[in-house]
Coordinates of C-alpha atoms in Angstrom, one line a residue:
Chain A
G1 CA 56.0 13.9 84.9
N2 CA 56.9 17.4 85.5
S3 CA 60.1 18.9 83.7
V4 CA 61.7 22.2 83.0
T5 CA 64.0 23.0 80.1
Q6 CA 66.1 26.0 79.5
M7 CA 68.6 27.2 76.9
E8 CA 72.0 26.3 77.4
G9 CA 75.0 28.5 78.6
P10 CA 76.8 30.2 78.9
V11 CA 75.5 33.5 77.6
T12 CA 78.0 36.4 77.3
L13 CA 76.5 39.8 76.6
S14 CA 78.0 43.4 76.7
E15 CA 76.6 45.9 79.2
E16 CA 73.2 47.3 78.3
A17 CA 72.3 44.5 76.1
F18 CA 68.9 43.2 75.8
L19 CA 68.7 39.6 77.6
T20 CA 66.4 36.5 76.9
I21 CA 66.8 33.3 78.8
N22 CA 64.4 30.8 77.4
C23 CA 62.4 28.2 79.6
T24 CA 59.9 25.6 78.4
Y25 CA 58.0 23.3 80.9
T26 CA 56.2 20.2 80.8
A27 CA 53.6 20.1 83.6
T28 CA 50.2 18.4 84.4
G29 CA 47.5 20.8 85.8
Y30 CA 48.6 24.4 86.5
P31 CA 52.2 24.9 88.0
S32 CA 53.4 27.9 89.5
L33 CA 56.7 29.1 87.8
F34 CA 59.6 30.7 88.9
W35 CA 63.3 32.3 88.1
Y36 CA 65.9 31.8 90.8
V37 CA 69.2 33.6 90.6
Q38 CA 72.5 32.3 92.0
Y39 CA 75.3 34.6 92.7
P40 CA 79.1 33.3 92.8
G41 CA 79.5 31.2 96.1
E42 CA 75.9 31.7 97.3
G43 CA 72.8 29.7 97.4
L44 CA 69.9 30.3 95.4
Q45 CA 67.2 33.2 95.7
L46 CA 64.0 34.0 94.0
L47 CA 63.9 36.3 91.4
L48 CA 60.4 36.5 90.2
K49 CA 57.4 34.1 89.9
A50 CA 54.0 33.8 88.2
T51 CA 51.2 31.7 89.7
K52 CA 48.6 31.7 86.9
A53 CA 48.5 31.8 83.0
D54 CA 49.3 35.3 81.9
D55 CA 50.7 36.4 85.0
K56 CA 53.9 38.6 84.6
G57 CA 56.6 38.4 87.4
S58 CA 59.1 41.2 87.5
N59 CA 61.8 42.1 89.9
K60 CA 65.0 44.2 89.3
G61 CA 64.1 45.0 85.8
F62 CA 63.7 41.4 85.0
E63 CA 60.5 40.2 83.6
A64 CA 58.8 36.8 82.5
T65 CA 55.5 36.1 81.4
Y66 CA 53.5 32.8 82.0
R67 CA 52.4 31.7 78.5
K68 CA 50.4 28.5 79.0
E69 CA 49.7 28.2 75.3
T70 CA 53.4 27.8 74.7
T71 CA 54.5 26.3 78.0
S72 CA 57.2 29.2 78.4
F73 CA 58.4 31.4 81.0
H74 CA 61.2 33.3 79.1
L75 CA 63.2 35.5 81.2
E76 CA 63.8 39.0 79.7
K77 CA 66.0 42.2 80.8
G78 CA 66.1 45.3 78.8
S79 CA 69.5 46.5 79.6
V80 CA 71.9 44.3 81.5
Q81 CA 74.6 45.4 84.0
V82 CA 77.8 43.5 85.3
S83 CA 76.0 42.9 88.3
D84 CA 73.7 40.7 86.8
S85 CA 76.5 38.0 86.0
A86 CA 74.9 34.9 87.7
V87 CA 73.7 31.6 87.1
Y88 CA 69.7 31.7 86.4
F89 CA 67.3 28.8 87.1
C90 CA 63.8 28.1 85.6
A91 CA 61.8 25.9 88.2
L92 CA 58.3 25.1 88.6
S93 CA 55.9 23.9 91.2
G94 CA 53.1 21.5 90.9
S95 CA 50.1 21.1 93.1
S96 CA 52.1 19.3 95.5
A97 CA 54.6 21.8 97.2
S98 CA 57.1 19.1 97.7
K99 CA 57.7 18.8 93.9
I100 CA 59.8 21.7 93.0
I101 CA 61.6 21.1 89.8
F102 CA 64.6 22.8 88.5
G103 CA 66.2 23.4 85.0
S104 CA 69.8 22.9 84.3
G105 CA 70.4 26.6 85.0
T106 CA 71.9 29.5 82.3
R107 CA 75.2 31.1 83.4
L108 CA 75.1 34.7 82.4
S109 CA 78.2 36.8 82.0
I110 CA 78.1 40.5 81.2
R111 CA 81.1 42.4 79.9
P112 CA 81.7 45.9 80.8
Chain B
D1 CA 67.3 36.5 105.9
A2 CA 65.4 33.1 106.2
G3 CA 67.7 31.9 109.1
I4 CA 69.2 28.8 107.4
T5 CA 72.8 27.5 108.3
Q6 CA 74.2 24.6 106.7
S7 CA 77.3 22.6 108.4
P8 CA 79.9 21.8 107.3
R9 CA 80.5 24.2 104.8
H10 CA 83.4 22.4 103.2
K11 CA 84.5 18.6 103.6
V12 CA 86.7 16.5 101.9
T13 CA 86.4 12.8 102.8
E14 CA 87.3 9.4 101.3
T15 CA 85.5 6.8 99.6
G16 CA 83.6 4.6 102.1
T17 CA 83.6 6.7 104.8
P18 CA 80.0 8.0 106.3
V19 CA 79.2 11.8 106.0
T20 CA 76.4 13.8 107.7
L21 CA 75.3 17.2 106.6
R22 CA 73.3 19.3 108.9
C23 CA 70.6 21.8 107.9
H24 CA 69.4 24.2 111.0
Q25 CA 66.6 26.6 110.5
T26 CA 65.3 29.3 113.1
E27 CA 61.7 29.6 112.2
N28 CA 60.1 26.2 112.5
H29 CA 58.9 26.0 109.0
R30 CA 57.4 22.6 108.0
Y31 CA 59.1 21.9 104.8
M32 CA 62.7 21.4 104.1
Y33 CA 64.8 20.2 101.3
W34 CA 68.1 18.5 100.4
Y35 CA 69.4 19.2 96.8
R36 CA 72.4 18.3 95.1
Q37 CA 73.9 20.8 92.4
D38 CA 76.0 19.5 89.5
P39 CA 77.4 21.1 86.5
G40 CA 74.8 20.4 83.7
H41 CA 72.2 18.9 86.2
G42 CA 71.1 22.1 87.8
L43 CA 69.2 21.4 91.4
R44 CA 68.3 17.7 91.7
L45 CA 66.0 16.7 94.7
I46 CA 67.6 14.4 97.2
H47 CA 65.1 14.1 100.0
Y48 CA 62.5 16.3 101.6
S49 CA 60.6 16.4 105.1
Y50 CA 57.1 17.7 105.5
G51 CA 57.3 17.7 109.5
V52 CA 59.1 15.7 112.2
K53 CA 59.8 12.3 111.4
D54 CA 58.1 12.7 108.0
T55 CA 60.1 12.4 104.8
D56 CA 60.0 11.6 101.3
K57 CA 62.4 10.6 98.5
G58 CA 63.1 12.8 95.7
E59 CA 64.6 12.1 92.3
V60 CA 68.1 11.1 93.4
S61 CA 67.9 9.5 96.6
D62 CA 69.9 6.2 96.0
G63 CA 73.0 6.4 98.6
Y64 CA 71.4 9.1 101.0
S65 CA 69.1 8.8 103.9
V66 CA 67.7 11.6 106.1
S67 CA 66.3 12.2 109.6
R68 CA 64.6 14.9 111.0
S69 CA 63.9 14.5 114.9
K70 CA 63.5 18.1 115.6
T71 CA 61.3 20.8 113.5
E72 CA 64.6 23.1 113.2
D73 CA 67.2 20.3 111.9
F74 CA 67.3 18.2 108.8
L75 CA 70.0 15.8 108.6
L76 CA 71.2 14.3 105.4
T77 CA 73.6 11.3 105.5
L78 CA 75.8 9.5 103.1
E79 CA 76.5 6.0 104.5
S80 CA 79.3 5.2 102.6
A81 CA 80.4 8.0 100.6
T82 CA 81.6 7.6 96.9
S83 CA 83.0 9.7 94.3
S84 CA 79.8 10.4 92.3
Q85 CA 78.4 11.8 95.4
T86 CA 80.9 14.7 95.2
S87 CA 78.8 17.8 94.8
V88 CA 77.4 20.9 96.2
Y89 CA 74.7 20.4 98.6
F90 CA 72.0 22.8 99.2
C91 CA 69.4 22.9 102.1
A92 CA 66.1 24.8 101.4
I93 CA 62.8 25.7 103.4
S94 CA 59.3 26.4 102.1
K95 CA 57.5 28.8 104.3
I96 CA 53.9 27.3 103.0
A97 CA 51.9 25.8 105.7
G98 CA 50.5 22.7 104.0
T99 CA 49.9 20.9 100.8
G100 CA 48.2 22.4 97.9
E101 CA 50.0 25.7 98.2
T102 CA 53.0 26.6 96.5
G103 CA 56.0 29.1 97.4
E104 CA 59.4 30.1 97.0
L105 CA 62.2 28.2 98.4
F106 CA 64.9 29.8 100.7
F107 CA 68.1 28.2 100.4
G108 CA 71.1 27.8 102.7
E109 CA 74.8 28.8 101.5
G110 CA 75.4 25.2 100.5
S111 CA 78.1 22.7 101.5
R112 CA 81.0 21.7 99.3
L113 CA 81.4 17.9 99.6
T114 CA 84.5 16.3 97.9
V115 CA 84.9 12.6 97.9
L116 CA 88.3 11.0 97.0

């Protein structure tokens, strides 16, 4: 079945550092891929998405490229801020909208 | 704002008691979901609904039941709560119109349940 694997956390960086959070997936067909972010005490919200191979999703300075050849969707940001501290989830949606699978989440902490 | 309200937001109960969590949406979307969030496991799908009286199981459905008698409400029931069901429960909706589409989920703020 479909699955998502993302890097273990927590990840701690200094402000303005470069961020990469790895995500790889296993899926049949052509899934859509998502990154969600969860700020303390809140529900998840969509950060970015990509629906087909080689698409790049971007939002708030974050980017991720749908790489079918490596089955990856790594999240990157060139210069992180303290306000980026949150838990980040990689997710995929297959041909059935009902089957939206999440990774285990990566907690990111940014030091001033 | 996707108009999703979860209640109660916090609940402490004892093992063996029944518990019902409510999810209410204001936009009449077809697809609704219940997830639980636990450290190390991310979000796991419990049940979902694709219309009134139409529900299906997710990956961790044992010990849970759901009902959807109106489009706007999706209820999650623990018939006899156990300590392993201590978790944060999230309701979500999808704004897609039917199967074959993929779309983002919109989440409620969560319901923290503690079973003693």
